[in-house]
Amino acid sequence: MLKQAVCAACALTGAAGVSFGSNIELRLAEQSGQVIASPSDAVLDFAIQGRVTGGGGLASWYFDSVQLVNDLESQAVLSRLRISNPDGTYYTGIPTILSTIGQGGVAAQYAFLPNLSSGFNGLINMSGGPFTNGPDNEIGTPSGFAGGQFLLNTPGVDTDGDGRPDSVPAPATSGALSTSIMQEYFGQDQFVDLYRFGVAFTDLTPRFVTIRLNGALARSFTEVNLSADTALWGVTQQPVGSDTVGTTEFVVEVVPAPGVGTLTALSAAGVLVRRRRVVR
């Protein structure tokens, strides 16, 4: 039920736009390209990333949970990681544990929902709303929506601080953001980080651990608009069903000693090189 409630909340600033059938891709990426956990480095730093192809950017997103499938809570420690600077730009420094709304967990431009309820910043191994914590390591209900002051604070959106997007001159109440902003912060035709979290493996029993994005929902947008009561700027989402949403899993190999485990050195190196090209 909360999934529908989230989407309803995400749509509270405007009517649906024209459907154009965007394709939304959601994936997991390790920030340094690491695919193995071992005694020499048992900590992996992940970003959930999103991209919209076919037009527009990512308006809102939701997951039932981020799950380490069949890997118990006692086998690793989960944490939210710093993702945004106070000015709304992406944090590019050393991965750092942080749960401050708008800076750690959900990216700043999508922090409208976590600001309403901290549960949307991800429930780490605890129950809340529709999410019931199970025995596996999980992060429940991480969610984002581009709206309110968090939308206006996105770099380049409201540079003069007058409370309206620079690209929508008064008295207009709707308009488009620039292509550069859409690409850099809303995933238009390129992946952007939506959520960051860390996994510190404490049990190094040899195994492969699948990290899965469960119950993904997402919607795209092409315009921002002002609510009917003129209280809130937000995005005009495409109708439900207009977007095709796809997700991918990530597999970590846990090994009891330093090295590349059962992967060959050559193939592992190839994976690392590919990932370094695509992660932020």
PDB file of C-alpha atoms in Angstrom:
ATOM      1  CA  MET A   1       0.000   0.000   0.000  1.00  0.00           C
ATOM      2  CA  LEU A   2       2.835   2.392   0.788  1.00  0.00           C
ATOM      3  CA  LYS A   3       4.237   1.962  -2.711  1.00  0.00           C
ATOM      4  CA  GLN A   4       1.052   3.465  -4.109  1.00  0.00           C
ATOM      5  CA  ALA A   5       1.110   6.111  -1.388  1.00  0.00           C
ATOM      6  CA  VAL A   6       4.667   7.029  -2.314  1.00  0.00           C
ATOM      7  CA  CYS A   7       3.747   7.426  -5.967  1.00  0.00           C
ATOM      8  CA  ALA A   8       0.719   9.492  -4.982  1.00  0.00           C
ATOM      9  CA  ALA A   9       2.936  11.715  -2.837  1.00  0.00           C
ATOM     10  CA  CYS A  10       5.378  11.982  -5.686  1.00  0.00           C
ATOM     11  CA  ALA A  11       2.597  13.224  -7.958  1.00  0.00           C
ATOM     12  CA  LEU A  12       1.204  15.840  -5.592  1.00  0.00           C
ATOM     13  CA  THR A  13       2.612  18.775  -7.538  1.00  0.00           C
ATOM     14  CA  GLY A  14       0.987  18.306 -10.921  1.00  0.00           C
ATOM     15  CA  ALA A  15      -1.063  16.416 -13.433  1.00  0.00           C
ATOM     16  CA  ALA A  16       0.414  13.786 -15.695  1.00  0.00           C
ATOM     17  CA  GLY A  17       2.194  14.878 -18.841  1.00  0.00           C
ATOM     18  CA  VAL A  18       2.140  13.396 -22.300  1.00  0.00           C
ATOM     19  CA  SER A  19       3.258   9.781 -22.394  1.00  0.00           C
ATOM     20  CA  PHE A  20       6.398   9.081 -24.400  1.00  0.00           C
ATOM     21  CA  GLY A  21       7.333   5.607 -23.182  1.00  0.00           C
ATOM     22  CA  SER A  22      10.621   6.262 -21.450  1.00  0.00           C
ATOM     23  CA  ASN A  23      12.834   3.392 -20.409  1.00  0.00           C
ATOM     24  CA  ILE A  24      14.135   3.575 -16.830  1.00  0.00           C
ATOM     25  CA  GLU A  25      17.162   1.504 -15.860  1.00  0.00           C
ATOM     26  CA  LEU A  26      18.084   0.968 -12.199  1.00  0.00           C
ATOM     27  CA  ARG A  27      21.289  -0.791 -11.220  1.00  0.00           C
ATOM     28  CA  LEU A  28      23.841  -1.361  -8.473  1.00  0.00           C
ATOM     29  CA  ALA A  29      27.446  -0.205  -8.938  1.00  0.00           C
ATOM     30  CA  GLU A  30      30.396  -0.555  -6.564  1.00  0.00           C
ATOM     31  CA  GLN A  31      32.053   2.851  -6.453  1.00  0.00           C
ATOM     32  CA  SER A  32      35.640   1.645  -6.997  1.00  0.00           C
ATOM     33  CA  GLY A  33      34.837  -1.381  -9.143  1.00  0.00           C
ATOM     34  CA  GLN A  34      35.386  -3.894  -6.329  1.00  0.00           C
ATOM     35  CA  VAL A  35      33.653  -7.269  -6.752  1.00  0.00           C
ATOM     36  CA  ILE A  36      35.427  -9.322  -4.045  1.00  0.00           C
ATOM     37  CA  ALA A  37      35.356  -9.142  -0.243  1.00  0.00           C
ATOM     38  CA  SER A  38      38.414 -10.570   1.529  1.00  0.00           C
ATOM     39  CA  PRO A  39      40.400  -9.988   4.740  1.00  0.00           C
ATOM     40  CA  SER A  40      42.461  -7.350   2.909  1.00  0.00           C
ATOM     41  CA  ASP A  41      39.321  -5.382   2.013  1.00  0.00           C
ATOM     42  CA  ALA A  42      35.966  -6.612   3.290  1.00  0.00           C
ATOM     43  CA  VAL A  43      34.096  -3.335   2.728  1.00  0.00           C
ATOM     44  CA  LEU A  44      32.248  -2.517  -0.502  1.00  0.00           C
ATOM     45  CA  ASP A  45      30.696   0.881  -1.223  1.00  0.00           C
ATOM     46  CA  PHE A  46      27.620   0.834  -3.445  1.00  0.00           C
ATOM     47  CA  ALA A  47      25.504   3.303  -5.377  1.00  0.00           C
ATOM     48  CA  ILE A  48      22.038   2.592  -6.707  1.00  0.00           C
ATOM     49  CA  GLN A  49      22.055   4.348 -10.052  1.00  0.00           C
ATOM     50  CA  GLY A  50      19.286   5.356 -12.429  1.00  0.00           C
ATOM     51  CA  ARG A  51      19.062   6.362 -16.077  1.00  0.00           C
ATOM     52  CA  VAL A  52      16.212   7.398 -18.367  1.00  0.00           C
ATOM     53  CA  THR A  53      16.473   6.791 -22.105  1.00  0.00           C
ATOM     54  CA  GLY A  54      13.926   7.866 -24.688  1.00  0.00           C
ATOM     55  CA  GLY A  55      13.412  11.348 -23.256  1.00  0.00           C
ATOM     56  CA  GLY A  56      13.092  13.062 -19.890  1.00  0.00           C
ATOM     57  CA  GLY A  57      14.659  12.410 -16.503  1.00  0.00           C
ATOM     58  CA  LEU A  58      13.915  10.412 -13.374  1.00  0.00           C
ATOM     59  CA  ALA A  59      11.137  11.963 -11.281  1.00  0.00           C
ATOM     60  CA  SER A  60      10.690   9.416  -8.496  1.00  0.00           C
ATOM     61  CA  TRP A  61      11.844   5.966  -7.451  1.00  0.00           C
ATOM     62  CA  TYR A  62      11.071   3.402  -4.753  1.00  0.00           C
ATOM     63  CA  PHE A  63      12.280  -0.045  -3.648  1.00  0.00           C
ATOM     64  CA  ASP A  64      10.623  -2.503  -1.312  1.00  0.00           C
ATOM     65  CA  SER A  65      14.140  -3.335  -0.189  1.00  0.00           C
ATOM     66  CA  VAL A  66      17.786  -3.728  -1.090  1.00  0.00           C
ATOM     67  CA  GLN A  67      18.490  -7.329  -0.089  1.00  0.00           C
ATOM     68  CA  LEU A  68      21.605  -9.408   0.414  1.00  0.00           C
ATOM     69  CA  VAL A  69      19.864 -12.599  -0.647  1.00  0.00           C
ATOM     70  CA  ASN A  70      20.207 -15.431   1.899  1.00  0.00           C
ATOM     71  CA  ASP A  71      22.968 -13.547   3.691  1.00  0.00           C
ATOM     72  CA  LEU A  72      22.091 -13.065   7.344  1.00  0.00           C
ATOM     73  CA  GLU A  73      22.317  -9.838   9.323  1.00  0.00           C
ATOM     74  CA  SER A  74      25.137 -11.355  11.394  1.00  0.00           C
ATOM     75  CA  GLN A  75      27.297 -11.769   8.287  1.00  0.00           C
ATOM     76  CA  ALA A  76      27.723  -8.106   7.345  1.00  0.00           C
ATOM     77  CA  VAL A  77      27.065  -4.564   8.551  1.00  0.00           C
ATOM     78  CA  LEU A  78      25.072  -2.159   6.364  1.00  0.00           C
ATOM     79  CA  SER A  79      25.369   1.632   6.462  1.00  0.00           C
ATOM     80  CA  ARG A  80      24.233   4.715   4.565  1.00  0.00           C
ATOM     81  CA  LEU A  81      27.035   6.579   2.800  1.00  0.00           C
ATOM     82  CA  ARG A  82      27.584  10.224   2.010  1.00  0.00           C
ATOM     83  CA  ILE A  83      26.229  11.056  -1.440  1.00  0.00           C
ATOM     84  CA  SER A  84      25.660  14.840  -1.643  1.00  0.00           C
ATOM     85  CA  ASN A  85      27.432  17.974  -0.471  1.00  0.00           C
ATOM     86  CA  PRO A  86      25.479  20.695   1.390  1.00  0.00           C
ATOM     87  CA  ASP A  87      25.241  22.668  -1.874  1.00  0.00           C
ATOM     88  CA  GLY A  88      23.526  19.763  -3.644  1.00  0.00           C
ATOM     89  CA  THR A  89      26.492  18.700  -5.757  1.00  0.00           C
ATOM     90  CA  TYR A  90      27.594  15.070  -5.634  1.00  0.00           C
ATOM     91  CA  TYR A  91      30.163  14.118  -3.016  1.00  0.00           C
ATOM     92  CA  THR A  92      33.234  12.641  -4.728  1.00  0.00           C
ATOM     93  CA  GLY A  93      35.538  12.020  -1.765  1.00  0.00           C
ATOM     94  CA  ILE A  94      36.392   8.872   0.197  1.00  0.00           C
ATOM     95  CA  PRO A  95      33.224   6.874   1.052  1.00  0.00           C
ATOM     96  CA  THR A  96      32.001   8.033   4.454  1.00  0.00           C
ATOM     97  CA  ILE A  97      29.191   6.740   6.661  1.00  0.00           C
ATOM     98  CA  LEU A  98      26.502   9.424   6.945  1.00  0.00           C
ATOM     99  CA  SER A  99      22.733   9.436   7.493  1.00  0.00           C
ATOM    100  CA  THR A 100      22.000  13.179   7.379  1.00  0.00           C
ATOM    101  CA  ILE A 101      18.922  13.721   5.200  1.00  0.00           C
ATOM    102  CA  GLY A 102      19.953  15.254   1.891  1.00  0.00           C
ATOM    103  CA  GLN A 103      23.612  14.306   2.309  1.00  0.00           C
ATOM    104  CA  GLY A 104      23.733  10.604   3.224  1.00  0.00           C
ATOM    105  CA  GLY A 105      21.622   7.811   1.738  1.00  0.00           C
ATOM    106  CA  VAL A 106      19.225   9.426  -0.760  1.00  0.00           C
ATOM    107  CA  ALA A 107      20.777  12.038  -3.087  1.00  0.00           C
ATOM    108  CA  ALA A 108      19.934  15.675  -2.277  1.00  0.00           C
ATOM    109  CA  GLN A 109      17.809  16.328  -5.368  1.00  0.00           C
ATOM    110  CA  TYR A 110      15.539  13.416  -4.382  1.00  0.00           C
ATOM    111  CA  ALA A 111      15.389  14.016  -0.606  1.00  0.00           C
ATOM    112  CA  PHE A 112      11.814  15.389  -0.487  1.00  0.00           C
ATOM    113  CA  LEU A 113      10.386  12.079   0.763  1.00  0.00           C
ATOM    114  CA  PRO A 114      13.138  11.266   3.321  1.00  0.00           C
ATOM    115  CA  ASN A 115      12.656  14.788   4.686  1.00  0.00           C
ATOM    116  CA  LEU A 116       8.968  13.953   5.266  1.00  0.00           C
ATOM    117  CA  SER A 117       9.804  10.641   6.915  1.00  0.00           C
ATOM    118  CA  SER A 118      13.296   9.360   7.695  1.00  0.00           C
ATOM    119  CA  GLY A 119      12.156   5.818   6.861  1.00  0.00           C
ATOM    120  CA  PHE A 120      12.413   6.748   3.186  1.00  0.00           C
ATOM    121  CA  ASN A 121      16.151   7.192   3.713  1.00  0.00           C
ATOM    122  CA  GLY A 122      16.293   3.423   4.101  1.00  0.00           C
ATOM    123  CA  LEU A 123      15.374   1.184   7.043  1.00  0.00           C
ATOM    124  CA  ILE A 124      18.496  -0.815   7.862  1.00  0.00           C
ATOM    125  CA  ASN A 125      17.448  -4.174   9.298  1.00  0.00           C
ATOM    126  CA  MET A 126      14.386  -2.764  11.021  1.00  0.00           C
ATOM    127  CA  SER A 127      10.664  -2.890  10.255  1.00  0.00           C
ATOM    128  CA  GLY A 128       8.602   0.137   9.321  1.00  0.00           C
ATOM    129  CA  GLY A 129       5.544   0.911   7.188  1.00  0.00           C
ATOM    130  CA  PRO A 130       5.003  -1.957   4.746  1.00  0.00           C
ATOM    131  CA  PHE A 131       8.519  -3.327   5.258  1.00  0.00           C
ATOM    132  CA  THR A 132       8.902  -6.262   7.622  1.00  0.00           C
ATOM    133  CA  ASN A 133      12.474  -6.973   8.579  1.00  0.00           C
ATOM    134  CA  GLY A 134      13.544 -10.549   7.891  1.00  0.00           C
ATOM    135  CA  PRO A 135      16.665 -12.582   8.672  1.00  0.00           C
ATOM    136  CA  ASP A 136      18.620 -11.336   5.625  1.00  0.00           C
ATOM    137  CA  ASN A 137      20.588  -8.093   5.574  1.00  0.00           C
ATOM    138  CA  GLU A 138      18.211  -5.560   4.012  1.00  0.00           C
ATOM    139  CA  ILE A 139      17.557  -1.866   3.568  1.00  0.00           C
ATOM    140  CA  GLY A 140      13.811  -1.270   3.485  1.00  0.00           C
ATOM    141  CA  THR A 141      11.862   1.331   1.460  1.00  0.00           C
ATOM    142  CA  PRO A 142      14.588   3.693   0.203  1.00  0.00           C
ATOM    143  CA  SER A 143      12.686   6.266  -1.880  1.00  0.00           C
ATOM    144  CA  GLY A 144      13.158   9.550  -3.678  1.00  0.00           C
ATOM    145  CA  PHE A 145      11.135  12.321  -5.327  1.00  0.00           C
ATOM    146  CA  ALA A 146      12.297  15.550  -6.979  1.00  0.00           C
ATOM    147  CA  GLY A 147      10.229  18.261  -5.330  1.00  0.00           C
ATOM    148  CA  GLY A 148      10.060  21.200  -2.929  1.00  0.00           C
ATOM    149  CA  GLN A 149      13.155  23.015  -1.742  1.00  0.00           C
ATOM    150  CA  PHE A 150      15.310  19.983  -2.533  1.00  0.00           C
ATOM    151  CA  LEU A 151      14.412  20.362  -6.208  1.00  0.00           C
ATOM    152  CA  LEU A 152      15.092  24.114  -6.122  1.00  0.00           C
ATOM    153  CA  ASN A 153      18.419  23.528  -4.346  1.00  0.00           C
ATOM    154  CA  THR A 154      19.659  21.298  -7.164  1.00  0.00           C
ATOM    155  CA  PRO A 155      22.659  23.103  -8.684  1.00  0.00           C
ATOM    156  CA  GLY A 156      21.590  25.309 -11.583  1.00  0.00           C
ATOM    157  CA  VAL A 157      17.843  25.097 -10.922  1.00  0.00           C
ATOM    158  CA  ASP A 158      17.307  28.279  -8.835  1.00  0.00           C
ATOM    159  CA  THR A 159      20.596  30.168  -8.911  1.00  0.00           C
ATOM    160  CA  ASP A 160      19.068  33.529  -7.940  1.00  0.00           C
ATOM    161  CA  GLY A 161      17.245  32.049  -4.936  1.00  0.00           C
ATOM    162  CA  ASP A 162      13.858  33.552  -5.780  1.00  0.00           C
ATOM    163  CA  GLY A 163      11.971  30.333  -5.069  1.00  0.00           C
ATOM    164  CA  ARG A 164      11.270  29.330  -8.665  1.00  0.00           C
ATOM    165  CA  PRO A 165      13.318  27.508 -11.323  1.00  0.00           C
ATOM    166  CA  ASP A 166      15.371  29.939 -13.409  1.00  0.00           C
ATOM    167  CA  SER A 167      14.117  28.256 -16.593  1.00  0.00           C
ATOM    168  CA  VAL A 168      10.473  29.087 -15.731  1.00  0.00           C
ATOM    169  CA  PRO A 169      10.114  32.886 -15.808  1.00  0.00           C
ATOM    170  CA  ALA A 170       7.117  34.438 -14.032  1.00  0.00           C
ATOM    171  CA  PRO A 171       4.200  34.223 -14.416  1.00  0.00           C
ATOM    172  CA  ALA A 172       4.578  30.767 -16.012  1.00  0.00           C
ATOM    173  CA  THR A 173       3.885  27.856 -13.669  1.00  0.00           C
ATOM    174  CA  SER A 174       5.558  25.093 -15.656  1.00  0.00           C
ATOM    175  CA  GLY A 175       8.546  24.566 -17.890  1.00  0.00           C
ATOM    176  CA  ALA A 176      11.577  22.409 -18.635  1.00  0.00           C
ATOM    177  CA  LEU A 177      14.972  22.279 -16.964  1.00  0.00           C
ATOM    178  CA  SER A 178      18.140  22.599 -19.020  1.00  0.00           C
ATOM    179  CA  THR A 179      19.570  19.492 -20.648  1.00  0.00           C
ATOM    180  CA  SER A 180      22.770  19.771 -18.601  1.00  0.00           C
ATOM    181  CA  ILE A 181      20.838  19.717 -15.301  1.00  0.00           C
ATOM    182  CA  MET A 182      18.652  16.858 -16.493  1.00  0.00           C
ATOM    183  CA  GLN A 183      21.723  14.840 -17.398  1.00  0.00           C
ATOM    184  CA  GLU A 184      23.844  15.605 -14.323  1.00  0.00           C
ATOM    185  CA  TYR A 185      21.179  15.228 -11.630  1.00  0.00           C
ATOM    186  CA  PHE A 186      18.154  13.463 -13.105  1.00  0.00           C
ATOM    187  CA  GLY A 187      19.654  10.708 -15.242  1.00  0.00           C
ATOM    188  CA  GLN A 188      18.690  11.857 -18.724  1.00  0.00           C
ATOM    189  CA  ASP A 189      20.570   9.432 -20.974  1.00  0.00           C
ATOM    190  CA  GLN A 190      23.289   8.780 -18.375  1.00  0.00           C
ATOM    191  CA  PHE A 191      23.431   7.051 -15.000  1.00  0.00           C
ATOM    192  CA  VAL A 192      23.318   9.169 -11.838  1.00  0.00           C
ATOM    193  CA  ASP A 193      23.610   8.062  -8.212  1.00  0.00           C
ATOM    194  CA  LEU A 194      20.284   7.856  -6.386  1.00  0.00           C
ATOM    195  CA  TYR A 195      21.308   6.182  -3.130  1.00  0.00           C
ATOM    196  CA  ARG A 196      24.600   5.112  -1.566  1.00  0.00           C
ATOM    197  CA  PHE A 197      25.234   2.436   1.033  1.00  0.00           C
ATOM    198  CA  GLY A 198      28.092   0.360   2.370  1.00  0.00           C
ATOM    199  CA  VAL A 199      28.438  -3.366   3.090  1.00  0.00           C
ATOM    200  CA  ALA A 200      31.145  -4.431   5.552  1.00  0.00           C
ATOM    201  CA  PHE A 201      31.394  -8.229   5.519  1.00  0.00           C
ATOM    202  CA  THR A 202      32.156  -9.654   8.960  1.00  0.00           C
ATOM    203  CA  ASP A 203      31.760 -13.319   7.982  1.00  0.00           C
ATOM    204  CA  LEU A 204      34.293 -14.297   5.323  1.00  0.00           C
ATOM    205  CA  THR A 205      33.011 -17.817   4.777  1.00  0.00           C
ATOM    206  CA  PRO A 206      33.556 -18.510   1.037  1.00  0.00           C
ATOM    207  CA  ARG A 207      30.367 -17.751  -0.899  1.00  0.00           C
ATOM    208  CA  PHE A 208      28.752 -15.630  -3.582  1.00  0.00           C
ATOM    209  CA  VAL A 209      26.341 -12.973  -2.312  1.00  0.00           C
ATOM    210  CA  THR A 210      23.651 -11.599  -4.609  1.00  0.00           C
ATOM    211  CA  ILE A 211      22.478  -8.053  -3.862  1.00  0.00           C
ATOM    212  CA  ARG A 212      18.994  -7.496  -5.255  1.00  0.00           C
ATOM    213  CA  LEU A 213      16.711  -4.493  -5.750  1.00  0.00           C
ATOM    214  CA  ASN A 214      13.227  -5.689  -4.794  1.00  0.00           C
ATOM    215  CA  GLY A 215       9.908  -4.161  -5.812  1.00  0.00           C
ATOM    216  CA  ALA A 216      11.291  -1.323  -7.908  1.00  0.00           C
ATOM    217  CA  LEU A 217       8.982   1.511  -8.992  1.00  0.00           C
ATOM    218  CA  ALA A 218      10.008   4.622 -10.921  1.00  0.00           C
ATOM    219  CA  ARG A 219       8.509   7.358 -13.084  1.00  0.00           C
ATOM    220  CA  SER A 220       9.983   9.910 -15.472  1.00  0.00           C
ATOM    221  CA  PHE A 221       9.333  13.601 -16.184  1.00  0.00           C
ATOM    222  CA  THR A 222      10.025  16.284 -18.760  1.00  0.00           C
ATOM    223  CA  GLU A 223       8.746  19.390 -16.936  1.00  0.00           C
ATOM    224  CA  VAL A 224       8.624  20.992 -13.499  1.00  0.00           C
ATOM    225  CA  ASN A 225       5.495  22.755 -12.302  1.00  0.00           C
ATOM    226  CA  LEU A 226       4.002  24.765  -9.459  1.00  0.00           C
ATOM    227  CA  SER A 227       1.259  23.187  -7.353  1.00  0.00           C
ATOM    228  CA  ALA A 228      -2.282  24.591  -7.600  1.00  0.00           C
ATOM    229  CA  ASP A 229      -1.926  26.231  -4.180  1.00  0.00           C
ATOM    230  CA  THR A 230       1.397  27.789  -5.320  1.00  0.00           C
ATOM    231  CA  ALA A 231       3.095  26.229  -2.295  1.00  0.00           C
ATOM    232  CA  LEU A 232       5.432  23.733  -3.930  1.00  0.00           C
ATOM    233  CA  TRP A 233       7.517  23.222  -7.045  1.00  0.00           C
ATOM    234  CA  GLY A 234       7.853  19.655  -8.235  1.00  0.00           C
ATOM    235  CA  VAL A 235       8.051  17.483 -11.315  1.00  0.00           C
ATOM    236  CA  THR A 236       5.189  16.601 -13.651  1.00  0.00           C
ATOM    237  CA  GLN A 237       5.357  12.819 -13.775  1.00  0.00           C
ATOM    238  CA  GLN A 238       4.446  10.668 -16.708  1.00  0.00           C
ATOM    239  CA  PRO A 239       1.302   8.539 -16.212  1.00  0.00           C
ATOM    240  CA  VAL A 240       1.624   5.233 -14.400  1.00  0.00           C
ATOM    241  CA  GLY A 241       2.499   2.563 -16.949  1.00  0.00           C
ATOM    242  CA  SER A 242       4.185   4.944 -19.394  1.00  0.00           C
ATOM    243  CA  ASP A 243       7.684   3.923 -18.337  1.00  0.00           C
ATOM    244  CA  THR A 244       9.390   0.562 -18.592  1.00  0.00           C
ATOM    245  CA  VAL A 245      11.446  -0.079 -15.444  1.00  0.00           C
ATOM    246  CA  GLY A 246      14.298  -2.583 -15.346  1.00  0.00           C
ATOM    247  CA  THR A 247      16.766  -3.549 -12.607  1.00  0.00           C
ATOM    248  CA  THR A 248      19.979  -5.557 -12.414  1.00  0.00           C
ATOM    249  CA  GLU A 249      21.558  -7.541  -9.576  1.00  0.00           C
ATOM    250  CA  PHE A 250      25.129  -7.395  -8.281  1.00  0.00           C
ATOM    251  CA  VAL A 251      27.139 -10.435  -7.155  1.00  0.00           C
ATOM    252  CA  VAL A 252      29.959 -10.209  -4.605  1.00  0.00           C
ATOM    253  CA  GLU A 253      32.427 -13.047  -4.115  1.00  0.00           C
ATOM    254  CA  VAL A 254      33.490 -13.504  -0.506  1.00  0.00           C
ATOM    255  CA  VAL A 255      36.855 -15.227  -0.056  1.00  0.00           C
ATOM    256  CA  PRO A 256      38.671 -16.200   3.185  1.00  0.00           C
ATOM    257  CA  ALA A 257      42.061 -14.917   2.013  1.00  0.00           C
ATOM    258  CA  PRO A 258      43.336 -12.013  -0.097  1.00  0.00           C
ATOM    259  CA  GLY A 259      43.255 -12.574  -3.841  1.00  0.00           C
ATOM    260  CA  VAL A 260      40.749 -13.022  -6.633  1.00  0.00           C
ATOM    261  CA  GLY A 261      39.036 -16.166  -5.350  1.00  0.00           C
ATOM    262  CA  THR A 262      37.592 -18.475  -7.966  1.00  0.00           C
ATOM    263  CA  LEU A 263      37.638 -15.757 -10.627  1.00  0.00           C
ATOM    264  CA  THR A 264      40.662 -15.726 -12.888  1.00  0.00           C
ATOM    265  CA  ALA A 265      42.911 -12.703 -12.576  1.00  0.00           C
ATOM    266  CA  LEU A 266      42.279 -11.769 -16.199  1.00  0.00           C
ATOM    267  CA  SER A 267      38.504 -11.897 -16.058  1.00  0.00           C
ATOM    268  CA  ALA A 268      38.415 -10.087 -12.720  1.00  0.00           C
ATOM    269  CA  ALA A 269      40.604  -7.326 -14.109  1.00  0.00           C
ATOM    270  CA  GLY A 270      38.270  -7.008 -17.088  1.00  0.00           C
ATOM    271  CA  VAL A 271      35.251  -6.581 -14.805  1.00  0.00           C
ATOM    272  CA  LEU A 272      37.065  -3.967 -12.730  1.00  0.00           C
ATOM    273  CA  VAL A 273      38.077  -1.934 -15.750  1.00  0.00           C
ATOM    274  CA  ARG A 274      34.548  -1.935 -17.171  1.00  0.00           C
ATOM    275  CA  ARG A 275      32.995  -0.858 -13.877  1.00  0.00           C
ATOM    276  CA  ARG A 276      35.492   1.942 -13.305  1.00  0.00           C
ATOM    277  CA  ARG A 277      34.390   3.421 -16.595  1.00  0.00           C
ATOM    278  CA  VAL A 278      30.746   3.627 -15.619  1.00  0.00           C
ATOM    279  CA  VAL A 279      30.601   4.368 -11.897  1.00  0.00           C
ATOM    280  CA  ARG A 280      30.794   7.893 -10.515  1.00  0.00           C
TER     281      ARG A 280
END
